[in-house]
């Protein structure tokens, strides 16, 4: 039994048979809620006129837009990294607490705009409660000190003492008990305020981590790894940081964004095969972690926090004028359907590396390179990447099972030749969820044979970029995926060209 896609009507593509072999006894790792985290920075319109817009019709007394709150909840985001990003390397958290009328308005050098400090740590944590999310807080390792980071920890998690008392005076009697902390951001990058050599960062991070863990051993610390696999210092930077900080940290971070030139098409082959590059980079980092663990003679499982990842057309959607004002548009990437298909292949790659990738933050959440786009005084819109993220977050928590895609290869340019489809499978309470990206211009058909015969397909959600022109103006409204209920007796699954597909399957009754 097959089913037709309404999207395919009138479109001629060729059909290619593929196979996705499932190894249901081979568990790779666990896709935990942490894998569906995101990131909000004081950058562009992420905070001001993004999540916070007191004059908006949906805003309440706290200034937060409830339409955005609802979309964040619906996206099933678990943790949100805050307040940066590059911004954190110049941010002094004490500027953002207490009486709002007394807070300083300051220039932010990272993003050339003004920071009014109307949202600070306490307000952000109120927003986390509204959105059913939890924070991952980053501390300033640029212009900040280990002492300042330690004081922030006392302010957030302390029961007694000066900083805890100050939090109580500011209206928050109970400690926030924040679990995850990033020790700085991209400290290897020349663009970072106060960037350091690997050795200097490692020593500063170690001192910070030592102080923070001595005060609250329950917290989990994330040290800065290289800011990209493309950095010349990767992975030597990571090796140095791991060696020096080994006893005090729980995670090493890793960031990666992908794009191509939409006007000339340059880099498009690599873009479509990006999952291959992500997989390779993560695995180089895994090797370094294993190497340092072996050197130390310890089997301590330091894990990876992929705490910035996305597709990012750098420079797109940025206002050049009106600098040094609040809420300047910065990096408001508009995502296409093709972006969504590639994006989903990156999610699958994260799933397939959950033996060591434990946390992943989609960068970012609102307006800046984000699944949610807001119009000041107007609507909040879901971008194409909203759906694969939201569906994966909702339907793909659990054990990740090994699978292998057998499909014709594609030319991924500098990344070499790679399989024209990427998949991941998660075991759920009901059965399985398959996420599959068809990265070719052909329709693909997969037989439900072998281990798949134990499961009945239930729902198929998908979006295809078939017929979409690169760089075409996207409508300023949600682009919604198709959603099909399946009968359960289908013998094949079909995947439209350049599409992402999420299929839920139920265990068949004996
Ligand atoms: O997410 C946007 C920026 O990208 C972040 O501020 C920085 O950490 C990264 O380079």
Short mmCIF file of C-alpha atoms in Angstrom, two decimals, residues 38-449:
data_model
loop_
_atom_site.label_atom_id
_atom_site.label_comp_id
_atom_site.label_asym_id
_atom_site.label_seq_id
_atom_site.Cartn_x
_atom_site.Cartn_y
_atom_site.Cartn_z
CA UNK A 38 18.30 26.72 22.17
CA UNK A 39 20.02 30.03 22.70
CA UNK A 40 19.07 33.67 23.26
CA UNK A 41 21.64 36.42 23.18
CA UNK A 42 21.46 40.13 23.82
CA UNK A 43 21.92 40.65 20.11
CA UNK A 44 19.87 42.39 17.44
CA UNK A 45 16.17 42.00 18.15
CA UNK A 46 16.38 38.73 20.06
CA UNK A 47 15.51 40.27 23.42
CA UNK A 48 14.16 43.75 22.68
CA UNK A 49 11.19 43.49 20.27
CA UNK A 50 11.79 39.74 20.22
CA UNK A 51 10.85 38.19 23.54
CA UNK A 52 10.45 41.54 25.37
CA UNK A 53 8.20 44.25 24.00
CA UNK A 54 6.17 45.94 26.78
CA UNK A 55 3.99 47.86 24.28
CA UNK A 56 3.00 44.74 22.35
CA UNK A 57 -0.66 43.82 22.51
CA UNK A 58 0.16 40.36 23.90
CA UNK A 59 2.66 41.60 26.50
CA UNK A 60 1.78 41.51 30.18
CA UNK A 61 3.15 43.54 33.07
CA UNK A 62 6.52 41.82 32.87
CA UNK A 63 6.97 43.10 29.29
CA UNK A 64 7.18 39.65 27.70
CA UNK A 65 5.26 38.93 24.51
CA UNK A 66 2.85 36.07 25.16
CA UNK A 67 2.56 35.19 21.46
CA UNK A 68 6.31 34.43 21.50
CA UNK A 69 5.99 32.57 24.82
CA UNK A 70 3.34 30.33 23.21
CA UNK A 71 5.53 29.58 20.17
CA UNK A 72 8.53 28.74 22.36
CA UNK A 73 6.37 26.38 24.43
CA UNK A 74 4.96 24.79 21.30
CA UNK A 75 8.51 24.29 19.98
CA UNK A 76 9.26 22.09 23.02
CA UNK A 77 12.59 23.79 23.72
CA UNK A 78 14.08 22.47 26.96
CA UNK A 79 17.08 24.63 27.96
CA UNK A 80 17.98 28.10 26.73
CA UNK A 81 21.58 29.35 26.77
CA UNK A 82 21.88 33.00 27.84
CA UNK A 83 23.04 35.88 27.68
CA UNK A 84 25.58 35.20 24.89
CA UNK A 85 27.30 34.49 22.59
CA UNK A 86 29.87 37.16 21.95
CA UNK A 87 27.85 39.54 24.14
CA UNK A 88 28.68 37.63 27.31
CA UNK A 89 32.37 38.48 26.95
CA UNK A 90 31.58 42.15 27.65
CA UNK A 91 28.59 41.67 29.95
CA UNK A 92 28.63 42.49 33.64
CA UNK A 93 25.60 40.82 35.13
CA UNK A 94 25.30 43.31 37.99
CA UNK A 95 24.26 45.96 35.43
CA UNK A 96 21.07 43.96 34.86
CA UNK A 97 19.69 43.51 38.39
CA UNK A 98 17.60 45.60 40.79
CA UNK A 99 15.55 48.71 40.07
CA UNK A 100 15.13 48.94 36.29
CA UNK A 101 15.12 52.74 36.32
CA UNK A 102 18.62 52.76 37.79
CA UNK A 103 20.19 50.29 35.36
CA UNK A 104 22.80 51.69 32.98
CA UNK A 105 22.22 51.99 29.24
CA UNK A 106 25.51 50.89 27.70
CA UNK A 107 27.01 50.36 24.25
CA UNK A 108 27.47 46.74 23.26
CA UNK A 109 30.66 46.47 21.24
CA UNK A 110 29.90 42.92 20.10
CA UNK A 111 26.88 43.95 18.06
CA UNK A 112 27.19 47.73 17.77
CA UNK A 113 23.97 48.57 19.51
CA UNK A 114 22.80 49.92 22.86
CA UNK A 115 22.00 47.62 25.75
CA UNK A 116 19.31 49.12 28.03
CA UNK A 117 19.65 46.34 30.62
CA UNK A 118 15.87 46.13 31.03
CA UNK A 119 16.15 42.36 30.82
CA UNK A 120 18.76 40.87 33.11
CA UNK A 121 19.23 37.60 34.88
CA UNK A 122 16.08 37.82 37.07
CA UNK A 123 13.83 38.79 34.16
CA UNK A 124 15.28 36.08 31.94
CA UNK A 125 14.55 33.48 34.61
CA UNK A 126 10.95 34.71 34.84
CA UNK A 127 10.73 34.23 31.06
CA UNK A 128 12.15 30.70 31.43
CA UNK A 129 9.32 29.87 33.81
CA UNK A 130 6.74 31.29 31.40
CA UNK A 131 8.11 29.19 28.54
CA UNK A 132 8.69 25.96 30.51
CA UNK A 133 12.38 26.18 29.73
CA UNK A 134 15.44 26.10 31.95
CA UNK A 135 18.54 28.27 31.66
CA UNK A 136 22.09 27.43 30.65
CA UNK A 137 23.97 30.46 31.92
CA UNK A 138 27.20 31.68 30.35
CA UNK A 139 29.75 33.68 32.38
CA UNK A 140 32.05 36.42 31.12
CA UNK A 141 35.60 35.19 30.51
CA UNK A 142 36.48 38.19 28.29
CA UNK A 143 36.32 41.35 30.41
CA UNK A 144 35.00 39.35 33.37
CA UNK A 145 36.85 37.62 36.18
CA UNK A 146 36.54 34.25 37.95
CA UNK A 147 35.38 36.21 41.01
CA UNK A 148 32.53 37.87 39.07
CA UNK A 149 31.42 34.47 37.79
CA UNK A 150 31.54 33.05 41.31
CA UNK A 151 29.41 35.94 42.56
CA UNK A 152 26.83 35.26 39.85
CA UNK A 153 26.67 31.65 40.99
CA UNK A 154 26.11 32.81 44.59
CA UNK A 155 23.40 35.22 43.39
CA UNK A 156 21.63 32.44 41.51
CA UNK A 157 22.12 29.34 43.62
CA UNK A 158 23.05 30.66 47.08
CA UNK A 159 20.92 30.26 50.20
CA UNK A 160 22.91 32.56 52.49
CA UNK A 161 25.38 35.41 52.21
CA UNK A 162 25.57 38.81 50.57
CA UNK A 163 24.74 37.84 46.97
CA UNK A 164 21.93 35.46 47.93
CA UNK A 165 20.45 38.20 50.14
CA UNK A 166 20.57 40.62 47.24
CA UNK A 167 18.61 38.17 45.09
CA UNK A 168 16.03 37.87 47.87
CA UNK A 169 15.77 41.68 48.07
CA UNK A 170 15.20 41.70 44.33
CA UNK A 171 12.09 39.58 44.83
CA UNK A 172 13.40 36.01 44.44
CA UNK A 173 13.50 34.31 47.86
CA UNK A 174 14.33 30.83 46.58
CA UNK A 175 17.63 29.90 44.90
CA UNK A 176 17.30 29.32 41.17
CA UNK A 177 19.45 26.15 41.35
CA UNK A 178 20.86 26.60 37.88
CA UNK A 179 22.54 23.43 36.73
CA UNK A 180 24.43 24.18 33.49
CA UNK A 181 27.07 26.90 33.17
CA UNK A 182 29.23 27.83 30.17
CA UNK A 183 32.64 29.14 31.14
CA UNK A 184 32.86 31.87 28.51
CA UNK A 185 32.10 31.87 24.81
CA UNK A 186 34.31 31.25 21.74
CA UNK A 187 37.41 32.40 23.61
CA UNK A 188 39.67 31.29 20.73
CA UNK A 189 38.11 33.79 18.31
CA UNK A 190 39.89 37.01 17.39
CA UNK A 191 36.41 38.63 17.17
CA UNK A 192 35.74 37.83 20.82
CA UNK A 193 36.26 40.64 23.31
CA UNK A 194 39.11 39.51 25.55
CA UNK A 195 39.96 36.41 23.49
CA UNK A 196 42.84 34.40 24.90
CA UNK A 197 45.41 31.83 23.91
CA UNK A 198 44.45 28.23 24.67
CA UNK A 199 46.81 28.14 27.66
CA UNK A 200 45.61 31.46 29.10
CA UNK A 201 41.93 30.55 28.66
CA UNK A 202 42.46 27.10 30.13
CA UNK A 203 44.05 28.54 33.29
CA UNK A 204 41.33 31.19 33.68
CA UNK A 205 38.58 28.64 33.06
CA UNK A 206 40.15 26.22 35.54
CA UNK A 207 40.30 28.87 38.27
CA UNK A 208 36.66 29.82 37.58
CA UNK A 209 35.52 26.20 37.50
CA UNK A 210 37.39 25.40 40.73
CA UNK A 211 35.67 28.26 42.57
CA UNK A 212 32.25 27.47 41.17
CA UNK A 213 32.41 23.73 41.84
CA UNK A 214 33.82 24.26 45.35
CA UNK A 215 30.74 26.34 46.15
CA UNK A 216 28.15 24.19 44.37
CA UNK A 217 29.34 20.72 43.37
CA UNK A 218 25.95 19.92 41.86
CA UNK A 219 26.49 22.21 38.85
CA UNK A 220 27.72 21.04 35.44
CA UNK A 221 30.37 23.10 33.69
CA UNK A 222 30.96 23.57 29.98
CA UNK A 223 34.40 24.78 28.89
CA UNK A 224 34.94 26.53 25.56
CA UNK A 225 36.16 24.27 22.81
CA UNK A 226 37.15 25.71 19.43
CA UNK A 227 34.55 28.06 18.04
CA UNK A 228 34.42 26.00 14.84
CA UNK A 229 35.96 22.89 13.29
CA UNK A 230 37.29 25.29 10.65
CA UNK A 231 39.50 27.18 13.11
CA UNK A 232 43.20 26.56 12.43
CA UNK A 233 43.62 25.84 16.14
CA UNK A 234 41.07 22.99 16.08
CA UNK A 235 41.51 20.52 17.77
CA UNK A 236 44.74 21.57 19.52
CA UNK A 237 42.84 24.27 21.45
CA UNK A 238 40.39 21.64 22.68
CA UNK A 239 43.19 19.29 23.70
CA UNK A 240 44.87 22.01 25.80
CA UNK A 241 41.62 23.04 27.49
CA UNK A 242 40.73 19.43 28.25
CA UNK A 243 44.18 18.67 29.68
CA UNK A 244 44.20 21.69 32.01
CA UNK A 245 40.54 21.73 33.07
CA UNK A 246 39.93 17.98 33.08
CA UNK A 247 39.15 17.58 36.78
CA UNK A 248 36.69 20.45 36.95
CA UNK A 249 34.59 20.35 33.81
CA UNK A 250 31.84 18.10 32.51
CA UNK A 251 31.52 19.28 28.91
CA UNK A 252 33.53 20.85 26.13
CA UNK A 253 31.66 23.07 23.71
CA UNK A 254 31.58 23.04 19.97
CA UNK A 255 29.87 25.46 17.52
CA UNK A 256 29.08 25.06 13.82
CA UNK A 257 27.00 26.99 11.29
CA UNK A 258 26.48 26.23 7.57
CA UNK A 259 25.58 28.39 4.59
CA UNK A 260 26.17 28.89 0.88
CA UNK A 261 26.09 31.86 -1.45
CA UNK A 262 22.47 32.09 -2.54
CA UNK A 263 23.27 34.50 -5.40
CA UNK A 264 26.07 32.55 -7.07
CA UNK A 265 25.34 29.06 -5.72
CA UNK A 266 28.94 28.82 -4.48
CA UNK A 267 29.25 26.29 -1.69
CA UNK A 268 25.82 24.76 -2.32
CA UNK A 269 27.15 21.23 -2.80
CA UNK A 270 28.98 21.41 0.52
CA UNK A 271 25.88 22.94 2.12
CA UNK A 272 23.66 20.06 1.03
CA UNK A 273 26.21 17.56 2.31
CA UNK A 274 26.87 19.54 5.51
CA UNK A 275 25.86 16.65 7.75
CA UNK A 276 29.01 14.85 6.63
CA UNK A 277 31.20 17.73 7.81
CA UNK A 278 29.34 17.99 11.12
CA UNK A 279 29.78 14.27 11.73
CA UNK A 280 33.50 14.43 10.92
CA UNK A 281 34.12 17.45 13.16
CA UNK A 282 32.28 15.93 16.10
CA UNK A 283 34.22 12.71 15.68
CA UNK A 284 37.57 14.51 15.63
CA UNK A 285 36.57 16.12 18.92
CA UNK A 286 35.46 12.75 20.32
CA UNK A 287 38.90 11.33 19.50
CA UNK A 288 40.61 14.16 21.35
CA UNK A 289 38.39 13.63 24.40
CA UNK A 290 39.19 9.90 24.37
CA UNK A 291 42.90 10.66 23.97
CA UNK A 292 42.96 13.02 26.98
CA UNK A 293 40.91 10.55 29.06
CA UNK A 294 43.50 7.88 28.22
CA UNK A 295 46.40 10.18 29.12
CA UNK A 296 44.80 10.84 32.49
CA UNK A 297 44.08 7.18 32.96
CA UNK A 298 40.50 8.11 33.77
CA UNK A 299 37.34 6.94 32.15
CA UNK A 300 35.60 10.20 33.05
CA UNK A 301 33.02 10.77 30.38
CA UNK A 302 33.57 14.41 29.39
CA UNK A 303 30.78 15.08 26.94
CA UNK A 304 30.18 17.48 24.11
CA UNK A 305 27.88 20.48 24.29
CA UNK A 306 27.11 21.52 20.72
CA UNK A 307 25.92 24.79 22.15
CA UNK A 308 25.61 26.72 18.88
CA UNK A 309 24.50 25.10 15.65
CA UNK A 310 22.32 26.15 12.76
CA UNK A 311 22.21 27.35 9.19
CA UNK A 312 23.31 31.00 9.08
CA UNK A 313 23.49 33.28 6.06
CA UNK A 314 25.92 35.59 7.75
CA UNK A 315 25.12 39.26 7.13
CA UNK A 316 21.59 38.61 5.80
CA UNK A 317 18.85 40.54 7.57
CA UNK A 318 21.19 43.01 9.23
CA UNK A 319 20.53 46.73 9.37
CA UNK A 320 23.62 48.78 8.55
CA UNK A 321 22.09 52.03 9.75
CA UNK A 322 20.77 53.09 13.15
CA UNK A 323 23.76 51.69 14.97
CA UNK A 324 24.04 52.46 18.69
CA UNK A 325 20.33 52.22 19.21
CA UNK A 326 18.37 49.47 20.96
CA UNK A 327 16.97 46.53 18.97
CA UNK A 328 18.87 46.95 15.71
CA UNK A 329 18.05 44.12 13.26
CA UNK A 330 21.00 41.75 13.20
CA UNK A 331 21.38 38.44 11.33
CA UNK A 332 17.69 37.86 10.69
CA UNK A 333 18.20 34.89 8.36
CA UNK A 334 15.11 33.85 6.40
CA UNK A 335 15.00 30.08 6.11
CA UNK A 336 13.90 28.28 2.96
CA UNK A 337 12.47 24.79 2.60
CA UNK A 338 15.86 23.57 1.42
CA UNK A 339 17.39 25.02 4.58
CA UNK A 340 14.86 23.01 6.58
CA UNK A 341 15.85 19.75 4.82
CA UNK A 342 19.55 20.35 5.48
CA UNK A 343 18.74 21.48 9.02
CA UNK A 344 16.97 18.17 9.69
CA UNK A 345 20.00 16.25 8.43
CA UNK A 346 22.05 18.09 11.08
CA UNK A 347 19.55 17.06 13.77
CA UNK A 348 19.96 13.44 12.68
CA UNK A 349 23.72 13.83 12.88
CA UNK A 350 23.41 15.09 16.43
CA UNK A 351 21.18 12.09 17.24
CA UNK A 352 23.72 9.73 15.71
CA UNK A 353 26.46 11.14 17.95
CA UNK A 354 24.60 11.00 21.24
CA UNK A 355 27.24 8.64 22.61
CA UNK A 356 29.06 11.90 23.41
CA UNK A 357 26.87 14.80 22.30
CA UNK A 358 24.63 15.42 25.27
CA UNK A 359 23.59 19.04 24.91
CA UNK A 360 22.80 20.89 21.68
CA UNK A 361 21.57 24.49 21.42
CA UNK A 362 19.89 25.68 18.27
CA UNK A 363 21.39 29.15 17.73
CA UNK A 364 19.31 31.12 18.13
CA UNK A 365 15.64 31.21 19.13
CA UNK A 366 14.00 34.52 18.27
CA UNK A 367 14.80 36.87 15.35
CA UNK A 368 18.56 36.31 15.29
CA UNK A 369 19.21 33.22 13.07
CA UNK A 370 16.01 31.90 14.53
CA UNK A 371 13.00 29.65 14.03
CA UNK A 372 10.74 32.41 15.42
CA UNK A 373 10.54 35.78 13.72
CA UNK A 374 8.68 38.73 15.18
CA UNK A 375 7.32 41.90 13.70
CA UNK A 376 7.55 44.81 16.10
CA UNK A 377 4.01 45.57 17.14
CA UNK A 378 2.83 42.69 14.96
CA UNK A 379 2.81 38.96 14.57
CA UNK A 380 5.23 36.21 15.55
CA UNK A 381 5.99 33.88 12.63
CA UNK A 382 7.27 30.32 12.48
CA UNK A 383 10.12 29.86 10.01
CA UNK A 384 10.67 26.62 8.07
CA UNK A 385 13.22 25.25 10.55
CA UNK A 386 10.68 25.61 13.37
CA UNK A 387 8.94 22.41 12.35
CA UNK A 388 11.74 19.82 12.10
CA UNK A 389 13.11 21.11 15.40
CA UNK A 390 9.73 21.12 17.13
CA UNK A 391 8.70 17.73 15.83
CA UNK A 392 12.06 16.16 16.71
CA UNK A 393 11.86 17.68 20.20
CA UNK A 394 8.36 16.30 20.62
CA UNK A 395 8.72 12.88 19.02
CA UNK A 396 12.39 12.01 19.34
CA UNK A 397 13.34 11.71 22.99
CA UNK A 398 14.67 8.31 23.92
CA UNK A 399 17.29 5.79 22.85
CA UNK A 400 18.91 6.50 19.52
CA UNK A 401 19.22 3.33 17.45
CA UNK A 402 21.83 2.73 14.79
CA UNK A 403 20.71 2.83 11.17
CA UNK A 404 22.41 2.96 7.81
CA UNK A 405 21.15 4.76 4.71
CA UNK A 406 21.84 3.11 1.40
CA UNK A 407 21.11 5.67 -1.30
CA UNK A 408 22.90 7.07 -4.35
CA UNK A 409 25.84 9.29 -3.46
CA UNK A 410 25.86 13.05 -3.98
CA UNK A 411 28.83 15.28 -4.73
CA UNK A 412 29.34 17.38 -1.60
CA UNK A 413 32.15 19.44 -3.14
CA UNK A 414 35.02 19.92 -0.73
CA UNK A 415 33.41 17.48 1.72
CA UNK A 416 33.73 14.72 -0.90
CA UNK A 417 31.10 12.32 -2.09
CA UNK A 418 28.47 11.39 0.45
CA UNK A 419 25.21 9.45 0.76
CA UNK A 420 22.23 11.44 -0.57
CA UNK A 421 20.16 11.01 2.55
CA UNK A 422 20.64 11.21 6.29
CA UNK A 423 18.53 9.39 8.87
CA UNK A 424 18.20 8.86 12.59
CA UNK A 425 15.89 6.63 14.58
CA UNK A 426 14.73 7.03 18.17
CA UNK A 427 12.88 4.42 20.19
CA UNK A 428 9.84 5.97 21.84
CA UNK A 429 7.20 4.66 24.25
CA UNK A 430 4.91 3.77 21.35
CA UNK A 431 7.50 2.43 18.90
CA UNK A 432 9.96 4.35 16.75
CA UNK A 433 10.40 7.75 15.18
CA UNK A 434 12.38 8.07 11.97
CA UNK A 435 13.80 11.40 10.84
CA UNK A 436 14.97 11.32 7.24
CA UNK A 437 16.32 14.01 4.93
CA UNK A 438 16.25 13.34 1.23
CA UNK A 439 19.18 15.42 -0.01
CA UNK A 440 18.67 14.73 -3.71
CA UNK A 441 16.44 16.08 -6.48
CA UNK A 442 14.82 12.65 -6.97
CA UNK A 443 11.92 11.20 -5.13
CA UNK A 444 13.07 8.30 -2.96
CA UNK A 445 11.22 5.16 -2.01
CA UNK A 446 12.16 2.96 0.90
CA UNK A 447 10.74 -0.52 1.50
CA UNK A 448 9.60 -1.29 5.03
CA UNK A 449 11.37 -4.63 5.20
#
